[in-house]
PDB file of C-alpha atoms in Angstrom:
ATOM      1  CA  MET A  19      12.362 -37.028  11.050  1.00 50.00           C
ATOM      2  CA  THR A  20      15.632 -36.580   9.124  1.00 53.00           C
ATOM      3  CA  LEU A  21      16.915 -39.355   6.867  1.00 69.00           C
ATOM      4  CA  SER A  22      20.545 -39.476   5.934  1.00 78.00           C
ATOM      5  CA  VAL A  23      19.809 -38.556   2.333  1.00 85.00           C
ATOM      6  CA  ASP A  24      21.509 -35.716   0.480  1.00 85.00           C
ATOM      7  CA  VAL A  25      19.170 -33.625  -1.598  1.00 88.00           C
ATOM      8  CA  ILE A  26      20.885 -31.789  -4.448  1.00 85.00           C
ATOM      9  CA  LYS A  27      19.049 -28.542  -5.058  1.00 79.00           C
ATOM     10  CA  ARG A  28      17.570 -27.457  -8.361  1.00 71.00           C
ATOM     11  CA  GLY A  29      20.163 -26.534 -10.985  1.00 66.00           C
ATOM     12  CA  GLY A  30      22.953 -27.560  -8.599  1.00 64.00           C
ATOM     13  CA  GLN A  31      23.499 -23.870  -7.781  1.00 67.00           C
ATOM     14  CA  ARG A  32      22.749 -24.076  -4.063  1.00 70.00           C
ATOM     15  CA  GLN A  33      24.334 -26.347  -1.484  1.00 77.00           C
ATOM     16  CA  SER A  34      22.832 -29.789  -1.059  1.00 82.00           C
ATOM     17  CA  GLU A  35      20.894 -30.381   2.156  1.00 85.00           C
ATOM     18  CA  GLN A  36      19.577 -33.242   4.236  1.00 88.00           C
ATOM     19  CA  PHE A  37      16.105 -34.504   3.404  1.00 90.00           C
ATOM     20  CA  MET A  38      13.529 -32.957   5.748  1.00 91.00           C
ATOM     21  CA  ARG A  39      10.209 -34.694   6.001  1.00 93.00           C
ATOM     22  CA  GLU A  40       8.581 -31.636   7.555  1.00 94.00           C
ATOM     23  CA  LYS A  41       9.435 -29.534   4.506  1.00 93.00           C
ATOM     24  CA  LEU A  42       7.863 -32.032   2.121  1.00 95.00           C
ATOM     25  CA  HIS A  43       4.831 -32.421   4.400  1.00 96.00           C
ATOM     26  CA  THR A  44       4.282 -28.651   4.510  1.00 95.00           C
ATOM     27  CA  SER A  45       4.494 -28.299   0.738  1.00 95.00           C
ATOM     28  CA  ILE A  46       2.031 -31.136   0.131  1.00 96.00           C
ATOM     29  CA  VAL A  47      -0.422 -29.729   2.690  1.00 96.00           C
ATOM     30  CA  ALA A  48      -0.125 -26.270   1.113  1.00 94.00           C
ATOM     31  CA  THR A  49      -0.825 -27.689  -2.355  1.00 94.00           C
ATOM     32  CA  CYS A  50      -3.846 -29.657  -1.119  1.00 95.00           C
ATOM     33  CA  LEU A  51      -5.225 -26.561   0.605  1.00 93.00           C
ATOM     34  CA  SER A  52      -4.767 -24.627  -2.650  1.00 90.00           C
ATOM     35  CA  VAL A  53      -7.253 -26.937  -4.346  1.00 91.00           C
ATOM     36  CA  ARG A  54      -9.664 -26.448  -1.425  1.00 89.00           C
ATOM     37  CA  VAL A  55      -9.083 -29.829   0.253  1.00 93.00           C
ATOM     38  CA  PRO A  56     -10.148 -29.665   3.953  1.00 93.00           C
ATOM     39  CA  THR A  57      -7.201 -29.298   6.380  1.00 93.00           C
ATOM     40  CA  GLY A  58      -7.619 -32.740   7.984  1.00 96.00           C
ATOM     41  CA  GLN A  59      -7.698 -34.514   4.644  1.00 96.00           C
ATOM     42  CA  ALA A  60      -4.717 -32.469   3.447  1.00 96.00           C
ATOM     43  CA  GLU A  61      -2.702 -33.538   6.507  1.00 96.00           C
ATOM     44  CA  SER A  62      -3.642 -37.167   5.959  1.00 97.00           C
ATOM     45  CA  ILE A  63      -2.724 -37.067   2.252  1.00 97.00           C
ATOM     46  CA  ALA A  64       0.593 -35.371   3.090  1.00 97.00           C
ATOM     47  CA  HIS A  65       1.345 -38.022   5.712  1.00 97.00           C
ATOM     48  CA  SER A  66       0.815 -40.880   3.284  1.00 97.00           C
ATOM     49  CA  VAL A  67       2.791 -39.183   0.482  1.00 97.00           C
ATOM     50  CA  CYS A  68       5.695 -38.510   2.870  1.00 96.00           C
ATOM     51  CA  GLU A  69       5.687 -42.171   3.922  1.00 96.00           C
ATOM     52  CA  ALA A  70       5.838 -43.271   0.284  1.00 96.00           C
ATOM     53  CA  VAL A  71       8.669 -40.841  -0.504  1.00 96.00           C
ATOM     54  CA  ILE A  72      10.641 -41.950   2.565  1.00 95.00           C
ATOM     55  CA  ALA A  73      10.237 -45.593   1.553  1.00 94.00           C
ATOM     56  CA  TRP A  74      11.633 -44.700  -1.875  1.00 95.00           C
ATOM     57  CA  LEU A  75      14.492 -42.689  -0.343  1.00 94.00           C
ATOM     58  CA  GLN A  76      15.661 -45.704   1.698  1.00 91.00           C
ATOM     59  CA  GLN A  77      17.194 -47.057  -1.514  1.00 89.00           C
ATOM     60  CA  HIS A  78      18.543 -43.709  -2.760  1.00 89.00           C
ATOM     61  CA  PRO A  79      21.179 -42.002  -0.579  1.00 84.00           C
ATOM     62  CA  GLU A  80      21.597 -39.068  -2.966  1.00 87.00           C
ATOM     63  CA  VAL A  81      18.750 -37.535  -4.935  1.00 91.00           C
ATOM     64  CA  THR A  82      17.833 -34.214  -6.502  1.00 91.00           C
ATOM     65  CA  SER A  83      14.965 -32.062  -5.294  1.00 89.00           C
ATOM     66  CA  GLN A  84      13.366 -32.705  -8.690  1.00 90.00           C
ATOM     67  CA  ASP A  85      13.477 -36.494  -8.020  1.00 93.00           C
ATOM     68  CA  ILE A  86      11.607 -35.958  -4.767  1.00 94.00           C
ATOM     69  CA  ARG A  87       9.058 -33.788  -6.532  1.00 93.00           C
ATOM     70  CA  ILE A  88       8.500 -36.475  -9.191  1.00 94.00           C
ATOM     71  CA  ILE A  89       8.049 -39.265  -6.652  1.00 96.00           C
ATOM     72  CA  ALA A  90       5.833 -37.128  -4.430  1.00 97.00           C
ATOM     73  CA  THR A  91       3.718 -36.146  -7.445  1.00 96.00           C
ATOM     74  CA  LYS A  92       3.350 -39.800  -8.444  1.00 96.00           C
ATOM     75  CA  HIS A  93       1.992 -40.752  -5.030  1.00 97.00           C
ATOM     76  CA  LEU A  94      -0.051 -37.583  -4.650  1.00 97.00           C
ATOM     77  CA  ARG A  95      -1.733 -38.345  -7.983  1.00 97.00           C
ATOM     78  CA  ILE A  96      -3.166 -41.550  -6.493  1.00 96.00           C
ATOM     79  CA  GLN A  97      -4.597 -39.627  -3.535  1.00 95.00           C
ATOM     80  CA  HIS A  98      -5.702 -36.405  -5.234  1.00 96.00           C
ATOM     81  CA  PRO A  99      -5.061 -35.918  -8.978  1.00 95.00           C
ATOM     82  CA  GLU A 100      -5.899 -32.219  -8.973  1.00 94.00           C
ATOM     83  CA  ALA A 101      -3.502 -31.472  -6.115  1.00 94.00           C
ATOM     84  CA  ALA A 102      -0.841 -33.558  -7.880  1.00 95.00           C
ATOM     85  CA  TYR A 103      -1.341 -31.498 -11.013  1.00 94.00           C
ATOM     86  CA  LEU A 104      -0.879 -28.238  -9.109  1.00 93.00           C
ATOM     87  CA  TYR A 105       2.133 -29.623  -7.215  1.00 93.00           C
ATOM     88  CA  GLU A 106       3.754 -30.548 -10.502  1.00 90.00           C
ATOM     89  CA  GLN A 107       2.931 -27.127 -11.972  1.00 87.00           C
ATOM     90  CA  ASN A 108       4.434 -25.130  -9.131  1.00 81.00           C
ATOM     91  CA  ARG A 109       7.737 -24.461 -10.861  1.00 77.00           C
ATOM     92  CA  ILE A 110       6.415 -24.271 -14.407  1.00 79.00           C
ATOM     93  CA  THR A 111       3.611 -21.734 -14.021  1.00 81.00           C
ATOM     94  CA  ILE A 112       5.670 -18.608 -14.811  1.00 82.00           C
TER      95      ILE A 112
ATOM     96  CA  MET B  13      -9.342   9.321 -37.251  1.00 78.00           C
ATOM     97  CA  ASP B  14     -12.753   9.809 -35.597  1.00 87.00           C
ATOM     98  CA  ILE B  15     -13.307   9.164 -31.904  1.00 91.00           C
ATOM     99  CA  PRO B  16     -15.302   5.889 -32.205  1.00 92.00           C
ATOM    100  CA  SER B  17     -12.639   4.384 -34.497  1.00 91.00           C
ATOM    101  CA  SER B  18      -9.896   5.524 -32.130  1.00 93.00           C
ATOM    102  CA  LEU B  19     -11.647   3.987 -29.136  1.00 95.00           C
ATOM    103  CA  ALA B  20     -12.246   0.790 -31.136  1.00 95.00           C
ATOM    104  CA  ILE B  21      -8.520   0.513 -31.877  1.00 95.00           C
ATOM    105  CA  ILE B  22      -7.665   1.173 -28.234  1.00 97.00           C
ATOM    106  CA  SER B  23     -10.181  -1.480 -27.150  1.00 97.00           C
ATOM    107  CA  LEU B  24      -8.786  -4.066 -29.570  1.00 96.00           C
ATOM    108  CA  ALA B  25      -5.214  -3.282 -28.461  1.00 96.00           C
ATOM    109  CA  ALA B  26      -6.295  -3.667 -24.840  1.00 97.00           C
ATOM    110  CA  LEU B  27      -7.919  -7.030 -25.661  1.00 96.00           C
ATOM    111  CA  VAL B  28      -4.622  -8.188 -27.155  1.00 96.00           C
ATOM    112  CA  HIS B  29      -2.898  -6.989 -23.982  1.00 97.00           C
ATOM    113  CA  ALA B  30      -5.464  -8.893 -21.899  1.00 96.00           C
ATOM    114  CA  SER B  31      -4.617 -12.114 -23.722  1.00 95.00           C
ATOM    115  CA  PHE B  32      -1.037 -12.013 -22.389  1.00 94.00           C
ATOM    116  CA  GLN B  33      -0.621 -14.349 -19.489  1.00 92.00           C
ATOM    117  CA  LEU B  34       2.274 -13.377 -17.225  1.00 94.00           C
ATOM    118  CA  SER B  35       0.189 -11.403 -14.727  1.00 95.00           C
ATOM    119  CA  VAL B  36      -2.421 -14.185 -14.668  1.00 96.00           C
ATOM    120  CA  SER B  37       0.317 -16.727 -13.887  1.00 95.00           C
ATOM    121  CA  VAL B  38       1.649 -14.569 -11.067  1.00 96.00           C
ATOM    122  CA  LEU B  39      -1.860 -14.016  -9.685  1.00 96.00           C
ATOM    123  CA  THR B  40      -2.526 -17.782  -9.765  1.00 94.00           C
ATOM    124  CA  LEU B  41       0.744 -18.509  -7.946  1.00 94.00           C
ATOM    125  CA  LEU B  42       0.171 -15.728  -5.413  1.00 95.00           C
ATOM    126  CA  SER B  43      -3.277 -17.107  -4.603  1.00 95.00           C
ATOM    127  CA  GLY B  44      -1.891 -20.636  -4.329  1.00 93.00           C
ATOM    128  CA  HIS B  45       0.754 -19.553  -1.809  1.00 92.00           C
ATOM    129  CA  SER B  46      -1.773 -17.529   0.156  1.00 93.00           C
ATOM    130  CA  ILE B  47      -4.382 -20.319   0.350  1.00 93.00           C
ATOM    131  CA  GLY B  48      -1.662 -22.894   1.059  1.00 90.00           C
ATOM    132  CA  ALA B  49      -0.386 -20.795   3.956  1.00 90.00           C
ATOM    133  CA  LYS B  50      -3.907 -20.957   5.468  1.00 90.00           C
ATOM    134  CA  HIS B  51      -4.466 -17.221   5.166  1.00 90.00           C
ATOM    135  CA  SER B  52      -8.051 -16.074   5.598  1.00 91.00           C
ATOM    136  CA  GLN B  53     -10.250 -15.418   2.570  1.00 91.00           C
ATOM    137  CA  ALA B  54     -10.214 -11.709   3.501  1.00 93.00           C
ATOM    138  CA  ARG B  55      -6.417 -11.641   3.392  1.00 94.00           C
ATOM    139  CA  LEU B  56      -6.393 -13.545   0.110  1.00 94.00           C
ATOM    140  CA  LEU B  57      -8.746 -10.943  -1.350  1.00 94.00           C
ATOM    141  CA  ARG B  58      -6.626  -8.099   0.032  1.00 96.00           C
ATOM    142  CA  LEU B  59      -3.482  -9.536  -1.561  1.00 96.00           C
ATOM    143  CA  THR B  60      -5.071 -10.309  -4.914  1.00 96.00           C
ATOM    144  CA  SER B  61      -6.864  -6.928  -5.032  1.00 97.00           C
ATOM    145  CA  SER B  62      -3.598  -5.142  -4.291  1.00 97.00           C
ATOM    146  CA  PHE B  63      -1.927  -7.151  -7.055  1.00 97.00           C
ATOM    147  CA  LEU B  64      -4.684  -6.122  -9.450  1.00 97.00           C
ATOM    148  CA  LEU B  65      -4.323  -2.468  -8.449  1.00 97.00           C
ATOM    149  CA  GLY B  66      -0.565  -2.701  -8.994  1.00 97.00           C
ATOM    150  CA  ALA B  67      -1.046  -4.135 -12.480  1.00 97.00           C
ATOM    151  CA  ALA B  68      -3.610  -1.409 -13.265  1.00 97.00           C
ATOM    152  CA  ALA B  69      -1.327   1.344 -11.973  1.00 98.00           C
ATOM    153  CA  MET B  70       1.620   0.152 -14.059  1.00 97.00           C
ATOM    154  CA  THR B  71      -0.569  -0.151 -17.181  1.00 97.00           C
ATOM    155  CA  VAL B  72      -1.781   3.450 -16.723  1.00 98.00           C
ATOM    156  CA  LEU B  73       1.765   4.660 -16.077  1.00 97.00           C
ATOM    157  CA  LEU B  74       3.235   2.883 -19.092  1.00 97.00           C
ATOM    158  CA  LEU B  75       0.503   4.042 -21.466  1.00 97.00           C
ATOM    159  CA  SER B  76       0.718   7.620 -20.170  1.00 97.00           C
ATOM    160  CA  PHE B  77       4.514   7.591 -20.347  1.00 97.00           C
ATOM    161  CA  ILE B  78       4.613   6.329 -23.941  1.00 97.00           C
ATOM    162  CA  SER B  79       1.920   8.840 -24.955  1.00 96.00           C
ATOM    163  CA  LEU B  80       3.815  11.683 -23.296  1.00 95.00           C
ATOM    164  CA  MET B  81       7.033  10.688 -25.044  1.00 95.00           C
ATOM    165  CA  LEU B  82       5.265  10.601 -28.401  1.00 95.00           C
ATOM    166  CA  ILE B  83       3.651  14.007 -27.804  1.00 94.00           C
ATOM    167  CA  GLN B  84       7.030  15.452 -26.849  1.00 94.00           C
ATOM    168  CA  LEU B  85       8.600  13.991 -29.984  1.00 93.00           C
ATOM    169  CA  TYR B  86       5.915  14.557 -32.602  1.00 91.00           C
ATOM    170  CA  GLY B  87       3.148  16.714 -31.117  1.00 88.00           C
ATOM    171  CA  ASN B  88      -0.427  15.747 -31.969  1.00 80.00           C
ATOM    172  CA  ILE B  89       0.325  14.836 -35.573  1.00 84.00           C
ATOM    173  CA  THR B  90       2.382  11.672 -35.822  1.00 88.00           C
ATOM    174  CA  PRO B  91       4.447  11.240 -39.003  1.00 91.00           C
ATOM    175  CA  GLN B  92       3.406   8.308 -41.170  1.00 91.00           C
ATOM    176  CA  VAL B  93       6.829   6.760 -40.863  1.00 93.00           C
ATOM    177  CA  VAL B  94       6.226   6.364 -37.110  1.00 94.00           C
ATOM    178  CA  TRP B  95       2.907   4.641 -37.810  1.00 94.00           C
ATOM    179  CA  ALA B  96       4.647   2.369 -40.284  1.00 94.00           C
ATOM    180  CA  ALA B  97       7.395   1.590 -37.765  1.00 95.00           C
ATOM    181  CA  ALA B  98       4.817   0.820 -35.071  1.00 96.00           C
ATOM    182  CA  CYS B  99       2.988  -1.496 -37.504  1.00 96.00           C
ATOM    183  CA  GLY B 100       6.267  -3.232 -38.392  1.00 96.00           C
ATOM    184  CA  LEU B 101       7.178  -3.671 -34.738  1.00 96.00           C
ATOM    185  CA  SER B 102       3.722  -5.065 -33.981  1.00 97.00           C
ATOM    186  CA  VAL B 103       3.936  -7.597 -36.834  1.00 97.00           C
ATOM    187  CA  ALA B 104       7.347  -8.683 -35.500  1.00 97.00           C
ATOM    188  CA  VAL B 105       5.915  -9.049 -31.985  1.00 97.00           C
ATOM    189  CA  ALA B 106       2.938 -11.023 -33.366  1.00 97.00           C
ATOM    190  CA  VAL B 107       5.285 -13.428 -35.168  1.00 97.00           C
ATOM    191  CA  CYS B 108       7.380 -13.783 -31.988  1.00 95.00           C
ATOM    192  CA  ILE B 109       4.203 -14.544 -30.034  1.00 96.00           C
ATOM    193  CA  TRP B 110       3.231 -17.268 -32.495  1.00 96.00           C
ATOM    194  CA  LEU B 111       6.726 -18.747 -32.424  1.00 94.00           C
ATOM    195  CA  PHE B 112       7.917 -18.312 -28.869  1.00 91.00           C
ATOM    196  CA  TYR B 113       5.267 -17.077 -26.434  1.00 93.00           C
ATOM    197  CA  TYR B 114       5.037 -20.269 -24.383  1.00 93.00           C
ATOM    198  CA  ARG B 115       8.060 -22.406 -23.644  1.00 90.00           C
ATOM    199  CA  HIS B 116       7.772 -25.787 -25.370  1.00 86.00           C
ATOM    200  CA  ASP B 117       7.473 -27.716 -22.096  1.00 83.00           C
ATOM    201  CA  LYS B 118       4.686 -28.749 -19.808  1.00 87.00           C
ATOM    202  CA  GLY B 119       3.018 -25.976 -17.854  1.00 88.00           C
ATOM    203  CA  THR B 120       2.406 -22.366 -18.720  1.00 90.00           C
ATOM    204  CA  ALA B 121       5.972 -21.066 -18.472  1.00 91.00           C
ATOM    205  CA  LEU B 122       6.499 -18.096 -20.780  1.00 91.00           C
ATOM    206  CA  TRP B 123       9.325 -17.062 -23.058  1.00 89.00           C
ATOM    207  CA  ILE B 124      10.549 -14.241 -20.857  1.00 89.00           C
ATOM    208  CA  PRO B 125      14.088 -13.785 -19.513  1.00 89.00           C
ATOM    209  CA  LYS B 126      14.803 -16.535 -16.974  1.00 87.00           C
ATOM    210  CA  ALA B 127      15.974 -13.980 -14.396  1.00 91.00           C
ATOM    211  CA  ILE B 128      12.606 -12.206 -14.511  1.00 92.00           C
ATOM    212  CA  ALA B 129      10.712 -15.504 -14.167  1.00 91.00           C
ATOM    213  CA  VAL B 130      12.862 -16.531 -11.173  1.00 90.00           C
ATOM    214  CA  TYR B 131      12.493 -13.076  -9.599  1.00 93.00           C
ATOM    215  CA  LEU B 132       8.700 -13.125  -9.975  1.00 94.00           C
ATOM    216  CA  ASN B 133       8.535 -16.698  -8.651  1.00 92.00           C
ATOM    217  CA  ASP B 134      10.593 -15.822  -5.578  1.00 92.00           C
ATOM    218  CA  ARG B 135       8.763 -12.559  -4.920  1.00 94.00           C
ATOM    219  CA  THR B 136       5.392 -14.303  -5.249  1.00 94.00           C
ATOM    220  CA  LYS B 137       6.438 -16.813  -2.617  1.00 91.00           C
ATOM    221  CA  ALA B 138       7.710 -14.056  -0.313  1.00 93.00           C
ATOM    222  CA  THR B 139       4.679 -11.782  -0.675  1.00 94.00           C
ATOM    223  CA  LYS B 140       2.782 -11.472   2.620  1.00 93.00           C
ATOM    224  CA  ARG B 141       1.563  -7.877   2.660  1.00 94.00           C
ATOM    225  CA  SER B 142      -0.739  -5.847   0.427  1.00 96.00           C
ATOM    226  CA  ALA B 143       2.036  -3.373  -0.393  1.00 97.00           C
ATOM    227  CA  GLU B 144       4.243  -6.234  -1.578  1.00 96.00           C
ATOM    228  CA  ALA B 145       1.386  -7.606  -3.691  1.00 96.00           C
ATOM    229  CA  PHE B 146       0.934  -4.126  -5.190  1.00 97.00           C
ATOM    230  CA  GLY B 147       4.633  -4.074  -6.075  1.00 96.00           C
ATOM    231  CA  LEU B 148       4.360  -7.543  -7.550  1.00 96.00           C
ATOM    232  CA  GLY B 149       1.489  -6.307  -9.755  1.00 96.00           C
ATOM    233  CA  LEU B 150       3.713  -3.463 -10.973  1.00 96.00           C
ATOM    234  CA  SER B 151       6.608  -5.855 -11.681  1.00 95.00           C
ATOM    235  CA  SER B 152       4.511  -8.440 -13.481  1.00 95.00           C
ATOM    236  CA  VAL B 153       3.390  -5.849 -16.061  1.00 96.00           C
ATOM    237  CA  ILE B 154       7.024  -4.770 -16.539  1.00 95.00           C
ATOM    238  CA  GLY B 155       7.937  -8.462 -16.946  1.00 94.00           C
ATOM    239  CA  GLU B 156       5.806  -8.799 -20.063  1.00 92.00           C
ATOM    240  CA  LEU B 157       6.847  -5.471 -21.556  1.00 94.00           C
ATOM    241  CA  LEU B 158       8.511  -7.336 -24.405  1.00 93.00           C
ATOM    242  CA  PHE B 159       5.050  -8.348 -25.666  1.00 94.00           C
ATOM    243  CA  ILE B 160       2.743  -5.579 -24.435  1.00 96.00           C
ATOM    244  CA  ILE B 161       4.913  -2.883 -25.988  1.00 96.00           C
ATOM    245  CA  ALA B 162       3.127  -3.404 -29.331  1.00 97.00           C
ATOM    246  CA  PRO B 163      -0.476  -2.791 -28.192  1.00 97.00           C
ATOM    247  CA  LEU B 164       0.717  -0.029 -25.847  1.00 97.00           C
ATOM    248  CA  LEU B 165       2.543   1.787 -28.644  1.00 97.00           C
ATOM    249  CA  ILE B 166      -0.376   1.616 -31.068  1.00 97.00           C
ATOM    250  CA  SER B 167      -2.793   2.765 -28.357  1.00 97.00           C
ATOM    251  CA  ALA B 168      -0.485   5.645 -27.437  1.00 96.00           C
ATOM    252  CA  LEU B 169      -0.248   6.725 -31.087  1.00 96.00           C
ATOM    253  CA  VAL B 170      -4.035   6.740 -31.314  1.00 95.00           C
ATOM    254  CA  LEU B 171      -4.463   8.435 -27.919  1.00 95.00           C
ATOM    255  CA  ILE B 172      -2.318  11.470 -28.690  1.00 94.00           C
ATOM    256  CA  GLN B 173      -4.563  12.377 -31.616  1.00 92.00           C
ATOM    257  CA  LEU B 174      -7.626  12.586 -29.375  1.00 93.00           C
ATOM    258  CA  PRO B 175      -8.918  15.647 -27.471  1.00 92.00           C
ATOM    259  CA  SER B 176      -7.775  15.723 -23.799  1.00 90.00           C
ATOM    260  CA  VAL B 177     -10.990  14.375 -22.261  1.00 92.00           C
ATOM    261  CA  TRP B 178     -11.045  11.487 -24.692  1.00 94.00           C
ATOM    262  CA  GLN B 179      -7.402  10.776 -23.954  1.00 95.00           C
ATOM    263  CA  LEU B 180      -8.318  10.126 -20.325  1.00 95.00           C
ATOM    264  CA  THR B 181     -11.297   8.059 -21.413  1.00 96.00           C
ATOM    265  CA  GLY B 182      -9.038   6.093 -23.758  1.00 96.00           C
ATOM    266  CA  ILE B 183      -6.524   5.377 -20.986  1.00 97.00           C
ATOM    267  CA  ALA B 184      -9.359   4.245 -18.699  1.00 97.00           C
ATOM    268  CA  ILE B 185     -10.847   1.998 -21.414  1.00 97.00           C
ATOM    269  CA  TYR B 186      -7.442   0.490 -22.202  1.00 97.00           C
ATOM    270  CA  THR B 187      -6.686  -0.192 -18.534  1.00 97.00           C
ATOM    271  CA  VAL B 188     -10.030  -1.802 -17.737  1.00 97.00           C
ATOM    272  CA  ILE B 189     -10.062  -4.009 -20.846  1.00 97.00           C
ATOM    273  CA  SER B 190      -6.406  -5.024 -20.474  1.00 97.00           C
ATOM    274  CA  LEU B 191      -7.178  -6.215 -16.939  1.00 97.00           C
ATOM    275  CA  LEU B 192     -10.171  -8.333 -18.005  1.00 97.00           C
ATOM    276  CA  SER B 193      -8.344 -11.673 -17.855  1.00 96.00           C
ATOM    277  CA  LEU B 194      -6.917 -10.790 -14.442  1.00 96.00           C
ATOM    278  CA  LEU B 195     -10.346  -9.676 -13.237  1.00 97.00           C
ATOM    279  CA  ILE B 196     -11.917 -12.953 -14.357  1.00 97.00           C
ATOM    280  CA  VAL B 197      -9.273 -15.019 -12.523  1.00 96.00           C
ATOM    281  CA  TRP B 198      -9.585 -12.731  -9.485  1.00 96.00           C
ATOM    282  CA  VAL B 199     -13.369 -13.277  -9.369  1.00 96.00           C
ATOM    283  CA  LEU B 200     -12.945 -17.059  -9.836  1.00 95.00           C
ATOM    284  CA  ILE B 201     -10.397 -17.275  -7.007  1.00 93.00           C
ATOM    285  CA  GLY B 202     -12.465 -14.982  -4.777  1.00 92.00           C
ATOM    286  CA  SER B 203     -15.561 -17.105  -5.311  1.00 92.00           C
ATOM    287  CA  GLY B 204     -13.735 -20.243  -4.179  1.00 89.00           C
ATOM    288  CA  HIS B 205     -12.898 -21.949  -7.479  1.00 89.00           C
ATOM    289  CA  SER B 206     -10.062 -24.435  -7.414  1.00 89.00           C
ATOM    290  CA  LEU B 207      -6.695 -23.140  -8.599  1.00 91.00           C
ATOM    291  CA  GLY B 208      -6.022 -26.566 -10.076  1.00 91.00           C
ATOM    292  CA  LYS B 209      -8.986 -26.225 -12.450  1.00 91.00           C
ATOM    293  CA  ILE B 210      -8.008 -22.667 -13.413  1.00 93.00           C
ATOM    294  CA  GLN B 211      -4.419 -23.718 -14.127  1.00 93.00           C
ATOM    295  CA  GLN B 212      -5.610 -26.830 -16.014  1.00 93.00           C
ATOM    296  CA  TRP B 213      -7.798 -24.659 -18.243  1.00 94.00           C
ATOM    297  CA  ARG B 214      -4.907 -22.289 -18.871  1.00 94.00           C
ATOM    298  CA  GLU B 215      -2.553 -25.109 -19.784  1.00 94.00           C
ATOM    299  CA  SER B 216      -5.045 -26.893 -22.050  1.00 95.00           C
ATOM    300  CA  ASN B 217      -5.812 -23.708 -23.950  1.00 95.00           C
ATOM    301  CA  LYS B 218      -2.367 -22.125 -23.983  1.00 94.00           C
ATOM    302  CA  TYR B 219      -1.712 -22.624 -27.686  1.00 94.00           C
ATOM    303  CA  PHE B 220      -5.150 -21.261 -28.532  1.00 95.00           C
ATOM    304  CA  LEU B 221      -4.442 -18.170 -26.403  1.00 95.00           C
ATOM    305  CA  GLN B 222      -1.059 -17.854 -28.081  1.00 96.00           C
ATOM    306  CA  PHE B 223      -2.665 -17.966 -31.523  1.00 96.00           C
ATOM    307  CA  VAL B 224      -5.369 -15.470 -30.529  1.00 95.00           C
ATOM    308  CA  SER B 225      -2.810 -13.007 -29.125  1.00 96.00           C
ATOM    309  CA  GLY B 226      -0.757 -13.056 -32.316  1.00 96.00           C
ATOM    310  CA  ALA B 227      -3.785 -12.982 -34.592  1.00 97.00           C
ATOM    311  CA  GLY B 228      -5.349 -10.134 -32.597  1.00 96.00           C
ATOM    312  CA  LEU B 229      -2.200  -8.110 -33.044  1.00 96.00           C
ATOM    313  CA  ILE B 230      -2.145  -8.787 -36.795  1.00 97.00           C
ATOM    314  CA  VAL B 231      -5.788  -7.722 -37.130  1.00 97.00           C
ATOM    315  CA  LEU B 232      -4.981  -4.573 -35.162  1.00 96.00           C
ATOM    316  CA  VAL B 233      -2.035  -3.795 -37.443  1.00 96.00           C
ATOM    317  CA  VAL B 234      -4.082  -4.358 -40.618  1.00 96.00           C
ATOM    318  CA  PHE B 235      -6.774  -1.998 -39.333  1.00 94.00           C
ATOM    319  CA  VAL B 236      -4.337   0.703 -38.235  1.00 94.00           C
ATOM    320  CA  TYR B 237      -2.256   0.401 -41.413  1.00 93.00           C
ATOM    321  CA  THR B 238      -5.348   0.670 -43.611  1.00 91.00           C
ATOM    322  CA  VAL B 239      -6.757   3.699 -41.799  1.00 89.00           C
ATOM    323  CA  GLU B 240      -3.550   5.612 -41.067  1.00 88.00           C
ATOM    324  CA  ILE B 241      -1.270   4.846 -43.989  1.00 87.00           C
ATOM    325  CA  VAL B 242      -3.318   3.579 -46.917  1.00 87.00           C
ATOM    326  CA  GLY B 243      -6.265   5.840 -45.949  1.00 82.00           C
ATOM    327  CA  SER B 244      -4.198   9.027 -45.842  1.00 78.00           C
ATOM    328  CA  SER B 245      -2.275   8.097 -49.005  1.00 75.00           C
ATOM    329  CA  VAL B 246      -5.516   7.931 -50.982  1.00 73.00           C
ATOM    330  CA  GLY B 247      -6.842  11.087 -49.334  1.00 64.00           C
ATOM    331  CA  PHE B 248      -9.280   9.365 -46.980  1.00 57.00           C
ATOM    332  CA  HIS B 249      -8.593  11.900 -44.160  1.00 55.00           C
TER     333      HIS B 249
END
């Protein structure tokens, strides 16, 4: 599903792109799997986080990728705090 | 300097090297991407082992290269001024570690050039094959050269004074000890520990690790300075 929301990339160096649910879903599943969550549960968590992010995006036609990460982390924290921690850490590990 | 003292200095320098965290960060990220991409445990182990081998190879190469350069320049007897310069450089690095090692943000991001951090981040994400992981291991050691140069230089200065067989032993000891932190994380990941818990531990203890790295380097400098400069000035040798 593609919403008509422009996502401004990190640092504003790359072109903005349309929000892609699949991309967010894949990243949440990958993070959940990294903390050894079973695949089915990871898919279910990713589904519910994507729904929450999409609901938030309905009121925001233009956001940054960092905004999406913050909102996704907030909802992921409710479902799986450890996965949320790792998701948040992804860009600040190195 | 006698052989046990030399090996003790090399071991302490390697411990200081082991306390640096860039390679551990890259290994953690690499494992996260591999597990997240649903790769098998065997593939995860292949990638992480290759990374470890890469880091080991670059450590051996760097230590050997610096030792060779020093031998070419000074032979087996290093002038005291070089020892003093190495001690001065190490104190400066220790102070930099205390002041700057970690960025003052959340996470475990290090004070290394942004371009290197971005390069390592991107390469970690793109790494799919063992050869790439090996290359990433090589690069991650180069990435922290700014900090590891101090323990490497002191170890090299000590190594060139040793007989040939003990030089090889010294290089082996340095390499194994400097990889200890990576080995521990590698074993934890291989045995199925959660990356979240590993990263949480690293973040909670980052300022302690920062202090230990700097303090370890200072202790190393005090020891080397006492033995090599003060000791020879008072006719200890």
